[in-house]
Amino acid sequence: MAAPFSQTRESPMSSNPEQRPNLYALTWRLPIIFWQLIFFVGPVLFMVAMSFFLVKNYRMTEAFEFVNWSRMLTRGFFWDSYWYTIGIATLSTVCAMCIAFPAAFALAFRASESTQRWAIFLLIIPFFTSYLVRTFSWFVILSESGVVNAMLGYVGLGPYTMLNTNFGTLVGYMTLTLPLVVILQTVTMANIDKNLIEAARNLGCSPLRTIWQVIIPLSKTGLIIAAIFCFILSFGDFVAPFYLGGSQEPTLPILILDTTKSGQQWPRAAVVAIMMMVTLFAIAFTGIALAYRKGKGAK
Amino acid sequence: MYRPTVTSSLFGLNRRQLLKAGGAAVLTTPFVSRAWAATTEINMLAWYGHGEPDVVAEYEEANNVKFVPKYYAGGDNMLALIAQSPPGTYDLILSDAEFVQQLNAAGYIEEMNAADYPLDDMLHEDFSQFPGHWADGKMYSMILRGGHLGVSYNKNSVTEEEAQSYACFWKPELEGKVGHFDWHLPTLGMMSLYDGNGAGLWDLNDDQWAKVQETTMSLRKQVGGFFDYGGTFNGLKNGEMQAMCGIGDWITGVLEKDGAPVASVIPKEGGIQFTESYSIGKGSEKADEAKKFIQYMMSPAGQVKSAQMAAYPGFCVTKAGRAALIEADMAEAKRSHQIDGDSQDPITLIKEGRIHYRDIPQQQTLEDWNDFWSEYKSA
């Protein structure tokens, strides 16, 4: 059988010095390179430079001062926000992964292909609507005079305060991330070779042990990618903690807004943004390294 | 039989020429009329609501102008928007009074001719020479409206008597039910008043500033959230928040008109006045149009529009404006106490010394106050 990627054709970026670069292939790669340079690398470099600028009379002036870094990183409220944001984003990731897993498992192993397709379609639908609108709709459901408390009232419970709490923030995060996590988990598990699961069961593995020792290890990469996506989206989300969490403990995105609102301190906001990016890069790289790390005995 | 020929028709034009002339006239008429009636666009920088149809539509129609509003939230935001735009970008600038001085110092606004405006018809003498609006005997901004900030509360959980002091925010039953408008200036001003700083609420020495921070921190356990305009509105409307710090009738007034059991009062420690003023942007090519609009807003009809503004109400600053409001909308005049002899009449409150004009910190920087606000939020 032929190898999926033929070794007979040289890569356009071959290290052979006599090999001329394949301009045709390079041309097709240019748009994405330009895109990344213009809309990612460029703005990031500008943001790094901006973190050293100064604000005078509400106008940014070019400078190379470390005052913004020292001012932000020595403030207790910055680190309070930092650890709170990491904590709540981690909690959001754990919740989303746990809630999504049974649904994804059922879709991957119990549902017909037609049901799977419909389920994926229905999970994509929320992305057609504005996240802000979906978040505001929770006001009606979670307020003290809302739907949930009204139902609890029938059985003599409540009313409970759900808005302007960590619970409210988490509900917002789930609104944002859960459909995506279910989709990623479902696609990952649906691609597992069913023969391996059957083999485990035939060899006497209990259902729970099959999940732990066969399904989860085989879908490790997809699960970690889903978790990384969930963490990144929660970590950077402004809407849920602001509107459903009542900004009670400011997350880093809220701190960015607060910093720019007063005195137009965009350079200090840039410091917060860079810290967020560094954190996310570290977590994403660690996660991806874990996802693709080969287990013992793997070739 | 005589058959008239086209050559003998009107003015001796033949049919072809007549059709050509008619066609040309028909085709060019729209352009001619558009040229005659070209709508002038006026760029306005303002808080939300000032460029909305309920305020400007009548004026636009009558004067063939079109307002292009750019809305901001907060004086800092306004200054930044101007600083980052070329001169002449904004023809009309509505700002909070405490920021006029900075607008003028930075050279962002034009001098105005005092004789163009009804300064002799002001409801309070302060309004004629409002702090910061004049420099070296020259006028730079025209006060348009104001509103008072105090204790805003839900009548079902706070009595009117309790609301007579900021102490009601610490009421045990309100734990987790006190909301903040997410801006440090009004709330810290109120805490300063509660600490007894009176007229010196913005001019705090180190000890007074430390005490204000301590007082504010002691309120943290009562706080249920920090909100923008929409969040504040929702929090009070759905009952999640039973009292609000940092706002006044400009929000509860809208809800009250909608039937919500909320109100705002000026407590015994005093209240804060927000004041909004119009200036003409430096380098504006439509300064005359801008002046004309400011004159309209200062007229009785304009003052009524301002007082009834759908986004948030404000009180009239001219005597003629108040009289027109009473005549046009007695219900709103009564609700907002803009009636001579009413004990909560905003002008009476100013005269009694219970109202202090909003300002910026005198001995600390805005950054100091904002940093403390961030600490407070994360506490």
XYZ file of C-alpha atoms in Angstrom:
678
model
C 0.000 0.000 0.000
C 1.271 3.422 -0.830
C 2.209 5.672 2.010
C -0.307 8.458 2.599
C 2.324 11.077 2.017
C 4.585 10.112 -0.809
C 8.269 10.392 -0.146
C 9.061 10.719 -3.812
C 8.044 14.369 -4.090
C 10.325 16.910 -2.548
C 8.876 19.506 -0.256
C 8.932 23.041 -1.658
C 10.909 24.006 1.420
C 13.365 21.190 0.953
C 16.703 21.633 2.625
C 18.445 20.559 -0.560
C 20.394 23.696 -1.529
C 20.197 22.852 -5.191
C 16.442 22.504 -5.031
C 14.742 25.694 -6.177
C 11.802 26.748 -4.001
C 8.449 25.925 -5.492
C 7.107 29.418 -6.107
C 3.683 28.135 -7.036
C 3.233 26.403 -3.685
C 4.722 29.346 -1.845
C 2.250 31.708 -3.530
C -0.642 29.724 -2.131
C 0.879 29.891 1.327
C 1.447 33.628 1.259
C -2.094 34.765 2.173
C -2.087 32.956 5.495
C 1.420 34.207 6.225
C 0.414 37.778 5.435
C -2.764 37.367 7.425
C -0.842 36.223 10.481
C 1.735 38.970 10.072
C -0.798 41.765 9.626
C -3.472 40.687 12.064
C -1.508 38.821 14.719
C 2.233 39.399 14.790
C 1.961 43.105 13.960
C -0.662 43.963 16.590
C 1.115 41.870 19.215
C 4.402 43.659 18.568
C 2.610 46.995 18.702
C 0.958 46.009 21.968
C 4.315 45.070 23.472
C 5.746 48.409 22.372
C 2.668 50.216 23.685
C 3.168 48.755 27.141
C 6.244 51.000 27.426
C 4.475 54.157 26.212
C 3.249 56.920 28.483
C -0.091 58.707 28.610
C 0.040 62.468 28.858
C -3.128 64.541 28.776
C -5.124 61.523 27.673
C -2.857 61.019 24.695
C -0.345 58.221 24.287
C 3.194 59.335 23.756
C 5.986 57.116 22.531
C 8.483 56.267 25.231
C 10.434 53.380 26.628
C 9.541 53.385 30.302
C 8.922 50.438 32.596
C 6.536 52.413 34.788
C 3.425 50.667 33.436
C 4.873 47.241 34.156
C 6.012 48.159 37.636
C 2.745 49.925 38.409
C 0.544 47.007 37.358
C 2.645 44.099 38.576
C 3.148 45.545 42.037
C -0.557 46.080 42.669
C -2.436 43.549 44.752
C -5.606 44.004 42.742
C -3.820 42.866 39.566
C -2.716 39.587 41.115
C -6.120 39.106 42.771
C -7.704 39.427 39.339
C -5.051 37.216 37.766
C -5.506 34.281 40.113
C -9.256 34.711 40.196
C -9.400 34.602 36.386
C -7.219 31.497 36.251
C -9.323 29.855 38.970
C -12.706 30.572 37.430
C -11.515 29.633 33.919
C -10.167 26.338 35.300
C -13.459 25.684 37.078
C -15.298 26.466 33.862
C -13.088 24.008 31.966
C -13.634 21.235 34.510
C -17.399 21.820 34.499
C -17.641 21.945 30.710
C -15.545 18.790 30.264
C -17.583 16.876 32.845
C -20.968 18.042 31.559
C -20.018 17.494 27.926
C -18.511 14.017 28.329
C -21.714 11.971 28.889
C -23.450 13.796 26.035
C -20.501 13.312 23.690
C -20.168 9.660 24.757
C -23.829 9.000 24.007
C -23.594 10.741 20.646
C -20.382 8.951 19.669
C -21.277 5.412 20.734
C -25.028 5.178 21.161
C -26.527 7.488 18.543
C -27.083 6.646 14.893
C -25.133 8.562 12.266
C -28.236 10.554 11.411
C -28.765 11.516 15.061
C -25.099 12.457 15.322
C -25.388 14.757 12.321
C -28.533 16.419 13.694
C -26.968 16.801 17.130
C -23.857 18.440 15.704
C -26.057 20.739 13.626
C -28.119 21.698 16.679
C -24.943 22.325 18.668
C -23.696 24.665 15.976
C -26.938 26.688 15.918
C -26.147 28.683 19.100
C -23.154 30.159 17.284
C -25.563 31.716 14.778
C -26.910 34.021 17.474
C -25.144 36.752 19.365
C -23.417 35.572 22.512
C -24.405 38.837 24.189
C -28.077 38.228 23.444
C -27.826 34.669 24.774
C -26.192 36.014 27.909
C -28.890 38.618 28.455
C -31.551 35.945 28.112
C -30.170 34.383 31.307
C -31.363 37.467 33.198
C -34.952 36.301 32.743
C -34.109 32.774 33.799
C -31.736 33.354 36.707
C -33.072 36.485 38.406
C -34.735 36.172 41.784
C -38.094 36.618 40.143
C -37.029 34.503 37.175
C -38.048 31.131 35.793
C -35.728 28.938 37.903
C -36.686 30.532 41.198
C -40.360 30.449 40.248
C -40.112 26.683 39.671
C -38.189 26.157 42.883
C -40.846 28.199 44.661
C -43.440 25.550 43.784
C -41.557 23.024 45.911
C -40.949 25.488 48.707
C -37.345 26.339 47.854
C -35.591 29.615 47.217
C -35.456 32.232 46.021
C -31.726 31.878 45.446
C -29.389 34.560 44.248
C -27.832 33.333 41.020
C -27.105 36.510 39.117
C -24.052 38.573 40.084
C -22.349 35.507 41.572
C -19.653 33.060 40.484
C -22.479 30.714 39.561
C -23.833 33.336 37.153
C -20.378 33.719 35.625
C -20.091 29.959 35.172
C -23.498 29.773 33.510
C -22.272 32.416 31.064
C -19.060 30.499 30.402
C -21.040 27.311 29.762
C -23.231 29.222 27.303
C -20.104 30.175 25.430
C -18.078 26.989 25.598
C -20.280 23.955 26.158
C -21.538 23.473 22.582
C -17.981 23.648 21.265
C -16.657 21.222 23.874
C -19.445 18.713 23.132
C -18.711 18.918 19.411
C -14.958 18.421 19.880
C -15.428 15.539 22.298
C -18.019 13.878 20.062
C -15.872 14.094 16.948
C -12.874 12.746 18.847
C -14.694 9.786 20.354
C -16.568 8.983 17.170
C -13.218 8.364 15.488
C -12.088 5.735 17.992
C -11.784 2.275 16.500
C -14.840 0.468 17.917
C -13.018 -2.869 17.658
C -10.702 -1.781 20.453
C -13.655 -1.083 22.726
C -15.251 -4.387 21.843
C -11.959 -6.151 22.497
C -11.708 -4.582 25.928
C -15.245 -5.616 26.764
C -14.635 -9.182 25.429
C -11.578 -9.425 27.626
C -13.701 -8.689 30.673
C -13.216 -4.984 31.099
C -16.103 -3.322 32.956
C -17.854 -0.388 31.195
C -16.324 2.126 33.593
C -12.858 0.658 33.202
C -13.284 0.671 29.437
C -13.950 4.379 29.578
C -10.948 5.064 31.810
C -8.454 2.726 30.206
C -9.511 2.652 26.585
C -11.766 5.502 25.524
C -10.160 8.363 27.432
C -6.559 7.430 26.513
C -7.542 6.991 22.869
C -9.341 10.340 22.766
C -6.735 12.110 24.887
C -5.632 14.508 22.174
C -9.131 15.674 21.320
C -10.140 15.962 24.958
C -7.119 18.112 25.779
C -7.718 20.302 22.746
C -11.356 20.738 23.859
C -10.195 21.656 27.355
C -7.663 24.155 25.990
C -10.328 25.811 23.853
C -12.678 25.992 26.808
C -10.001 27.508 29.043
C -8.931 30.063 26.442
C -12.502 31.190 25.751
C -13.366 31.443 29.450
C -10.108 33.144 30.384
C -10.615 35.905 27.855
C -14.355 36.337 28.148
C -15.629 39.714 29.270
C -19.389 39.305 28.882
C -20.173 36.552 31.402
C -18.246 37.911 34.407
C -19.414 41.447 33.701
C -23.100 40.853 33.090
C -23.873 37.600 34.894
C -21.153 37.826 37.530
C -21.884 41.484 38.260
C -18.173 42.266 37.956
C -18.025 41.252 41.596
C -14.439 40.147 41.382
C -12.992 41.676 38.253
C -11.480 39.217 35.829
C -8.522 40.354 33.734
C -10.715 41.428 30.771
C -12.742 43.600 33.161
C -9.508 44.994 34.592
C -8.455 45.965 31.067
C -11.710 47.867 30.645
C -11.339 49.571 34.038
C -7.783 50.560 33.200
C -8.712 52.119 29.882
C -11.767 53.864 31.303
C -9.806 55.870 33.802
C -7.172 58.106 32.310
C -7.149 56.163 29.043
C -4.299 54.044 30.326
C -3.990 51.868 27.249
C -0.309 51.107 28.008
C -1.262 49.640 31.384
C -4.085 47.740 29.743
C -1.469 46.402 27.318
C 0.511 45.077 30.282
C -2.564 43.153 31.450
C -3.196 41.887 27.927
C 0.403 40.683 27.531
C 0.224 38.866 30.834
C -2.956 37.195 29.612
C -1.329 36.178 26.345
C 1.772 34.797 28.032
C -0.401 32.776 30.384
C -2.515 31.422 27.563
C 0.540 30.530 25.473
C 2.056 28.683 28.405
C -1.127 26.752 29.063
C -1.770 26.016 25.392
C 1.789 24.792 24.781
C 1.720 22.641 27.888
C -1.643 21.234 26.896
C -0.566 20.492 23.339
C 2.650 18.883 24.554
C 0.599 16.665 26.838
C -1.882 15.912 24.083
C 0.749 14.661 21.658
C 3.078 13.062 24.187
C 3.459 9.401 23.389
C 2.729 7.006 26.206
C 4.990 4.256 27.486
C 5.799 1.727 24.839
C 4.453 3.814 22.057
C 6.423 3.870 18.859
C -58.728 70.298 -41.653
C -56.209 72.344 -39.750
C -53.616 70.217 -38.004
C -51.386 72.192 -35.730
C -47.793 71.413 -36.268
C -45.277 71.088 -33.557
C -43.263 73.828 -35.129
C -45.992 76.264 -34.305
C -46.149 75.222 -30.675
C -45.192 77.189 -27.629
C -42.198 79.515 -27.930
C -41.589 78.159 -31.366
C -40.000 74.959 -30.122
C -40.445 71.902 -32.224
C -41.498 68.637 -30.636
C -38.000 67.260 -30.473
C -36.688 70.387 -28.774
C -39.611 70.467 -26.358
C -39.045 66.856 -25.359
C -35.346 67.483 -24.897
C -35.969 70.523 -22.714
C -38.641 68.742 -20.697
C -36.505 65.677 -20.214
C -33.557 67.727 -19.133
C -35.701 69.638 -16.675
C -37.156 66.462 -15.207
C -33.789 64.775 -14.898
C -31.985 67.718 -13.338
C -34.706 68.795 -10.931
C -33.782 66.300 -8.193
C -30.160 67.426 -8.296
C -31.120 71.065 -8.247
C -33.494 70.592 -5.350
C -30.923 68.506 -3.513
C -28.338 71.178 -4.025
C -30.711 73.756 -2.669
C -31.684 71.579 0.252
C -28.353 69.910 1.023
C -28.581 68.608 4.577
C -25.827 69.827 6.839
C -24.269 67.140 9.000
C -23.274 68.170 12.492
C -20.873 65.893 14.332
C -21.799 65.619 17.961
C -19.782 64.075 20.770
C -22.085 63.365 23.687
C -23.397 61.001 26.318
C -25.898 58.531 24.921
C -29.330 60.010 24.238
C -28.465 63.567 23.271
C -28.432 62.859 19.558
C -31.492 60.601 19.556
C -34.685 61.478 17.662
C -36.690 62.343 20.781
C -34.308 65.257 21.325
C -33.131 66.329 17.876
C -35.648 65.094 15.274
C -37.823 68.225 15.363
C -34.814 70.478 15.122
C -33.324 68.445 12.287
C -36.515 68.683 10.276
C -36.983 72.388 10.877
C -33.379 73.308 10.098
C -32.433 70.747 7.462
C -29.527 69.415 9.494
C -28.552 65.918 10.496
C -26.766 65.105 13.713
C -24.106 62.439 13.579
C -23.616 61.512 17.222
C -20.600 59.758 18.633
C -21.441 58.574 22.120
C -19.015 58.139 24.954
C -19.214 56.993 28.555
C -17.218 59.085 31.002
C -15.187 62.257 30.752
C -11.903 60.406 30.323
C -13.312 58.577 27.351
C -14.516 61.866 25.863
C -11.125 63.553 26.270
C -9.399 60.585 24.711
C -11.735 60.566 21.708
C -11.050 64.233 21.072
C -7.314 63.853 21.670
C -7.156 61.081 19.094
C -9.134 62.964 16.417
C -8.012 65.752 14.099
C -9.116 69.285 15.041
C -12.589 70.082 13.783
C -13.815 66.478 13.933
C -16.549 67.352 16.421
C -18.700 70.426 15.901
C -20.612 70.053 19.109
C -19.294 68.630 22.365
C -21.486 67.780 25.298
C -19.394 67.223 28.377
C -19.720 66.897 32.105
C -19.007 70.298 33.587
C -15.952 69.148 35.546
C -14.203 68.284 32.292
C -14.813 71.634 30.554
C -11.744 73.132 32.170
C -9.599 70.331 30.746
C -11.201 70.711 27.333
C -10.339 74.378 27.380
C -6.835 73.872 28.755
C -6.114 71.437 25.943
C -7.485 73.883 23.371
C -10.261 71.594 22.204
C -13.126 74.119 22.367
C -13.943 77.527 20.923
C -14.682 80.650 22.863
C -18.398 81.409 22.982
C -20.194 84.725 22.985
C -22.105 85.012 26.257
C -24.587 87.414 24.651
C -25.827 84.595 22.429
C -27.266 82.660 25.357
C -29.912 83.342 28.013
C -27.526 83.746 30.926
C -29.851 86.295 32.530
C -32.624 83.712 32.721
C -30.826 81.077 34.770
C -32.618 79.416 37.658
C -29.545 79.740 39.853
C -26.864 82.384 39.779
C -24.123 79.719 39.734
C -25.312 78.605 36.327
C -24.374 81.933 34.729
C -20.749 81.619 35.758
C -20.496 77.879 36.235
C -17.130 76.699 37.609
C -14.683 75.944 34.835
C -16.899 77.331 32.084
C -15.200 80.708 32.069
C -11.522 81.581 31.812
C -10.062 85.077 31.810
C -13.539 86.538 31.459
C -14.277 84.450 28.375
C -17.007 81.848 28.138
C -16.200 78.385 26.759
C -19.215 76.286 27.571
C -22.948 76.668 28.092
C -24.619 74.735 30.890
C -27.540 72.742 29.489
C -28.966 70.585 32.250
C -28.213 68.848 35.497
C -29.243 66.025 37.742
C -28.673 65.042 41.325
C -27.066 61.908 42.691
C -27.947 60.567 46.114
C -29.540 57.469 47.557
C -31.428 55.408 45.005
C -33.541 52.679 46.491
C -36.368 50.226 46.134
C -39.305 51.470 48.154
C -40.220 47.927 49.186
C -37.069 47.411 51.204
C -35.885 50.890 52.152
C -38.161 53.512 53.662
C -37.972 57.150 52.669
C -36.789 57.962 56.201
C -33.960 55.426 55.971
C -32.962 56.803 52.594
C -32.328 60.176 54.194
C -28.813 58.976 55.057
C -26.141 57.068 53.173
C -26.092 54.860 56.282
C -28.983 52.914 54.739
C -26.473 51.215 52.404
C -25.096 49.392 55.457
C -28.526 48.098 56.498
C -28.073 44.358 57.302
C -31.099 43.383 55.221
C -29.396 44.851 52.170
C -26.364 42.552 52.306
C -25.574 41.575 48.728
C -28.306 43.888 47.486
C -26.434 47.159 47.148
C -25.282 47.852 43.626
C -22.658 50.238 42.361
C -22.650 52.247 39.188
C -19.198 51.210 37.979
C -17.467 54.585 38.148
C -15.351 55.640 41.078
C -16.126 59.367 41.017
C -19.786 59.459 42.158
C -19.483 56.640 44.699
C -16.299 57.929 46.328
C -17.835 61.418 46.336
C -20.812 60.036 48.239
C -18.574 58.203 50.704
C -16.700 61.465 51.217
C -19.987 63.209 51.978
C -20.925 60.421 54.398
C -17.606 60.971 56.162
C -18.661 64.552 56.747
C -16.393 66.280 54.267
C -19.258 68.458 53.016
C -18.259 71.057 50.494
C -14.667 69.805 50.621
C -15.661 66.362 49.387
C -13.228 66.458 46.478
C -10.429 68.246 48.309
C -9.222 65.510 50.640
C -5.988 65.501 52.554
C -4.217 62.200 53.214
C -6.122 61.460 56.408
C -9.472 62.258 54.864
C -8.661 60.177 51.796
C -7.625 57.254 54.001
C -10.885 57.565 55.926
C -12.928 57.630 52.712
C -11.167 54.444 51.586
C -11.855 52.803 54.938
C -15.534 53.774 54.836
C -15.877 52.532 51.266
C -14.183 49.226 52.079
C -16.601 48.676 54.947
C -19.426 48.744 52.406
C -17.925 45.943 50.299
C -19.767 43.094 52.027
C -23.073 44.744 51.150
C -22.263 44.975 47.467
C -24.030 42.723 44.993
C -22.409 43.965 41.829
C -20.830 46.700 39.761
C -22.840 47.735 36.740
C -22.858 49.854 33.626
C -25.978 51.817 32.658
C -27.850 48.762 31.351
C -26.861 46.582 34.292
C -27.852 49.255 36.802
C -31.170 49.634 35.060
C -31.791 45.872 35.035
C -30.586 45.337 38.599
C -33.090 47.829 39.966
C -35.861 46.742 37.652
C -35.718 43.032 38.409
C -35.166 43.596 42.118
C -31.717 42.013 42.252
C -30.448 45.289 43.676
C -32.480 47.031 46.351
C -30.292 50.107 46.641
C -27.811 51.760 44.344
C -24.810 53.872 45.128
C -23.500 56.363 42.604
C -26.675 57.175 40.722
C -29.786 59.307 41.091
C -32.958 60.239 39.331
C -31.262 59.996 35.951
C -31.766 56.229 36.205
C -34.547 55.751 38.762
C -36.556 58.461 36.978
C -36.780 56.323 33.847
C -37.822 53.275 35.890
C -40.245 55.291 37.992
C -42.020 56.497 34.882
C -42.303 52.820 33.934
C -44.017 52.027 37.234
C -41.102 50.484 39.156
C -41.167 51.074 42.953
C -37.884 52.948 42.996
C -36.898 56.487 43.909
C -33.908 58.717 44.548
C -33.513 61.232 47.344
C -30.834 63.616 48.468
C -29.785 62.447 51.945
C -28.998 64.714 54.850
C -25.242 64.420 54.209
C -25.775 66.031 50.827
C -25.845 65.006 47.200
C -23.788 65.477 44.074
C -24.830 67.279 40.933
C -23.847 66.147 37.498
C -23.931 69.024 35.085
C -23.894 68.741 31.321
C -22.757 71.571 29.108
C -22.407 72.220 25.420
C -19.232 73.521 23.823
C -18.280 74.185 20.210
C -15.389 72.082 18.971
C -12.176 73.888 18.065
C -11.749 74.176 14.322
C -15.362 73.298 13.569
C -16.454 74.456 10.128
C -20.048 74.442 11.336
C -19.617 76.567 14.421
C -22.596 78.734 13.480
C -24.825 75.681 13.102
C -23.576 74.370 16.416
C -24.254 77.714 18.096
C -27.760 77.775 16.631
C -28.473 74.323 18.056
C -27.168 75.271 21.498
C -29.448 78.324 21.376
C -32.344 76.003 20.541
C -31.510 73.705 23.451
C -31.417 76.723 25.756
C -34.806 77.913 24.480
C -37.944 76.831 26.369
C -38.690 74.185 23.725
C -35.144 72.790 23.900
C -35.139 72.749 27.682
C -38.374 70.740 27.656
C -36.819 68.260 25.219
C -33.804 67.954 27.482
C -35.913 67.447 30.619
C -37.969 64.764 28.893
C -35.022 63.022 27.249
C -35.880 59.332 26.952
C -32.397 58.050 27.782
C -32.188 59.828 31.124
C -33.939 62.895 32.532
C -32.275 66.103 33.663
C -33.588 69.294 35.144
C -34.057 72.601 33.316
C -31.580 75.365 34.029
C -33.553 78.328 32.709
C -36.649 79.906 34.212
C -38.405 79.939 30.846
C -37.491 76.283 30.356
C -38.999 75.304 33.701
C -42.171 77.272 32.955
C -42.458 75.572 29.579
C -41.978 72.149 31.162
C -44.708 72.813 33.716
C -47.024 73.876 30.920
C -46.121 71.031 28.580
C -45.687 68.139 31.016
C -46.893 68.832 34.531
C -46.560 65.156 35.486
C -42.827 65.132 34.719
C -42.349 68.511 36.390
C -43.982 67.144 39.545
C -42.157 63.826 39.450
C -38.815 65.560 39.134
C -39.781 68.217 41.716
C -39.257 71.057 39.245
C -41.970 73.075 40.887
C -41.344 76.253 42.849
C -41.959 75.579 46.531
C -41.322 71.814 46.333
C -38.980 70.825 49.175
C -36.991 68.580 46.811
C -36.808 71.232 44.081
C -33.277 70.804 42.696
C -32.689 74.549 42.765
C -33.852 74.784 46.386
C -31.479 71.947 47.307
C -28.576 73.835 45.737
C -29.536 77.022 47.557
C -29.723 75.124 50.853
C -26.159 73.948 50.310
C -27.138 70.277 50.165
C -25.837 69.802 46.652
C -22.192 69.798 45.606
C -21.126 70.016 42.000
C -19.287 66.952 40.803
C -15.594 67.563 40.434
C -12.377 65.632 40.126
C -10.045 64.867 43.063
C -8.045 67.910 44.076
C -5.223 66.402 46.100
C -5.068 62.965 44.544
C -4.989 61.996 40.889
C -7.818 60.282 39.063
C -5.474 57.293 38.819
C -5.213 57.111 42.604
C -8.963 57.015 42.874
C -9.254 54.483 40.078
C -6.599 52.228 41.591
C -8.462 52.238 44.851
C -11.662 51.461 42.960
C -9.992 48.413 41.408
C -8.791 47.298 44.842
C -12.286 47.784 46.206
C -13.823 45.716 43.426
C -11.419 42.842 43.916
C -11.652 42.938 47.742
